[in-house]
Amino acid sequence: MAFEVVSAFGTVGLSRGTTSELGTAGQLIIMAVMLIGRLGPLTLGYTLTVRHKSHVKYATTEFPVG
């Protein structure tokens, strides 16, 4: 099973054929590990920790009413 998880995290496409024998929860865990491996640990950590400030400035104006 460890081979399947490491392969999923590395997204190398190798399998021993035991993934189909897993239950639904096990397959969902393998899919989550594949997604995390695809995003990359550094990208995931950066996304979760860094707050981006918006550099967008909106125009201001006054509308005369009445």
PDB file of C-alpha atoms in Angstrom:
ATOM      1  CA  MET A   1       0.000   0.000   0.000  1.00  0.00           C
ATOM      2  CA  ALA A   2       2.889   2.360   0.714  1.00  0.00           C
ATOM      3  CA  PHE A   3       4.021   1.954  -2.893  1.00  0.00           C
ATOM      4  CA  GLU A   4       0.616   3.118  -4.126  1.00  0.00           C
ATOM      5  CA  VAL A   5       0.659   6.201  -1.882  1.00  0.00           C
ATOM      6  CA  VAL A   6       4.211   7.205  -2.794  1.00  0.00           C
ATOM      7  CA  SER A   7       3.436   6.664  -6.473  1.00  0.00           C
ATOM      8  CA  ALA A   8       0.287   8.784  -6.176  1.00  0.00           C
ATOM      9  CA  PHE A   9       2.143  11.581  -4.382  1.00  0.00           C
ATOM     10  CA  GLY A  10       4.884  11.577  -6.998  1.00  0.00           C
ATOM     11  CA  THR A  11       2.309  11.329  -9.821  1.00  0.00           C
ATOM     12  CA  VAL A  12       4.548   8.843 -11.635  1.00  0.00           C
ATOM     13  CA  GLY A  13       1.743   6.583 -12.849  1.00  0.00           C
ATOM     14  CA  LEU A  14       3.089   3.356 -11.387  1.00  0.00           C
ATOM     15  CA  SER A  15       0.774   0.897  -9.665  1.00  0.00           C
ATOM     16  CA  ARG A  16       0.876  -2.638  -8.342  1.00  0.00           C
ATOM     17  CA  GLY A  17      -2.782  -3.115  -9.253  1.00  0.00           C
ATOM     18  CA  THR A  18      -4.049  -2.968  -5.694  1.00  0.00           C
ATOM     19  CA  THR A  19      -5.869   0.353  -6.032  1.00  0.00           C
ATOM     20  CA  SER A  20      -8.946  -1.361  -7.448  1.00  0.00           C
ATOM     21  CA  GLU A  21      -9.101  -3.563  -4.354  1.00  0.00           C
ATOM     22  CA  LEU A  22      -9.425  -0.555  -2.050  1.00  0.00           C
ATOM     23  CA  GLY A  23     -12.741   0.592  -0.718  1.00  0.00           C
ATOM     24  CA  THR A  24     -14.306   3.930  -1.558  1.00  0.00           C
ATOM     25  CA  ALA A  25     -12.569   5.715   1.329  1.00  0.00           C
ATOM     26  CA  GLY A  26      -9.171   4.333   0.304  1.00  0.00           C
ATOM     27  CA  GLN A  27      -9.652   5.386  -3.297  1.00  0.00           C
ATOM     28  CA  LEU A  28     -10.663   8.882  -2.175  1.00  0.00           C
ATOM     29  CA  ILE A  29      -7.514   9.097  -0.056  1.00  0.00           C
ATOM     30  CA  ILE A  30      -5.390   8.038  -3.039  1.00  0.00           C
ATOM     31  CA  MET A  31      -7.104  10.700  -5.178  1.00  0.00           C
ATOM     32  CA  ALA A  32      -6.450  13.376  -2.549  1.00  0.00           C
ATOM     33  CA  VAL A  33      -2.790  12.352  -2.342  1.00  0.00           C
ATOM     34  CA  MET A  34      -2.549  12.549  -6.139  1.00  0.00           C
ATOM     35  CA  LEU A  35      -4.023  16.056  -6.110  1.00  0.00           C
ATOM     36  CA  ILE A  36      -1.666  17.193  -3.361  1.00  0.00           C
ATOM     37  CA  GLY A  37       1.269  15.676  -5.233  1.00  0.00           C
ATOM     38  CA  ARG A  38       0.203  17.399  -8.429  1.00  0.00           C
ATOM     39  CA  LEU A  39      -0.067  20.790  -6.753  1.00  0.00           C
ATOM     40  CA  GLY A  40       3.272  20.317  -5.102  1.00  0.00           C
ATOM     41  CA  PRO A  41       4.060  20.765  -1.455  1.00  0.00           C
ATOM     42  CA  LEU A  42       5.747  24.135  -1.982  1.00  0.00           C
ATOM     43  CA  THR A  43       2.865  25.521  -4.039  1.00  0.00           C
ATOM     44  CA  LEU A  44       0.340  24.247  -1.529  1.00  0.00           C
ATOM     45  CA  GLY A  45       2.274  25.733   1.396  1.00  0.00           C
ATOM     46  CA  TYR A  46       2.690  29.055  -0.403  1.00  0.00           C
ATOM     47  CA  THR A  47      -1.001  29.233  -1.231  1.00  0.00           C
ATOM     48  CA  LEU A  48      -2.053  28.482   2.328  1.00  0.00           C
ATOM     49  CA  THR A  49       0.329  30.914   4.048  1.00  0.00           C
ATOM     50  CA  VAL A  50       0.776  33.983   1.825  1.00  0.00           C
ATOM     51  CA  ARG A  51      -1.902  36.646   1.647  1.00  0.00           C
ATOM     52  CA  HIS A  52      -1.963  38.535  -1.618  1.00  0.00           C
ATOM     53  CA  LYS A  53      -2.815  42.201  -1.539  1.00  0.00           C
ATOM     54  CA  SER A  54      -4.801  43.467  -4.442  1.00  0.00           C
ATOM     55  CA  HIS A  55      -3.158  46.210  -6.473  1.00  0.00           C
ATOM     56  CA  VAL A  56      -6.433  47.199  -8.102  1.00  0.00           C
ATOM     57  CA  LYS A  57      -7.489  50.801  -7.590  1.00  0.00           C
ATOM     58  CA  TYR A  58     -11.047  51.760  -8.343  1.00  0.00           C
ATOM     59  CA  ALA A  59     -11.932  55.175  -9.696  1.00  0.00           C
ATOM     60  CA  THR A  60     -13.842  57.462  -7.361  1.00  0.00           C
ATOM     61  CA  THR A  61     -16.278  60.085  -8.431  1.00  0.00           C
ATOM     62  CA  GLU A  62     -19.214  62.057  -7.097  1.00  0.00           C
ATOM     63  CA  PHE A  63     -22.635  62.051  -8.691  1.00  0.00           C
ATOM     64  CA  PRO A  64     -24.731  65.176  -8.233  1.00  0.00           C
ATOM     65  CA  VAL A  65     -28.250  64.204  -7.205  1.00  0.00           C
ATOM     66  CA  GLY A  66     -31.271  66.499  -7.445  1.00  0.00           C
TER      67      GLY A  66
END
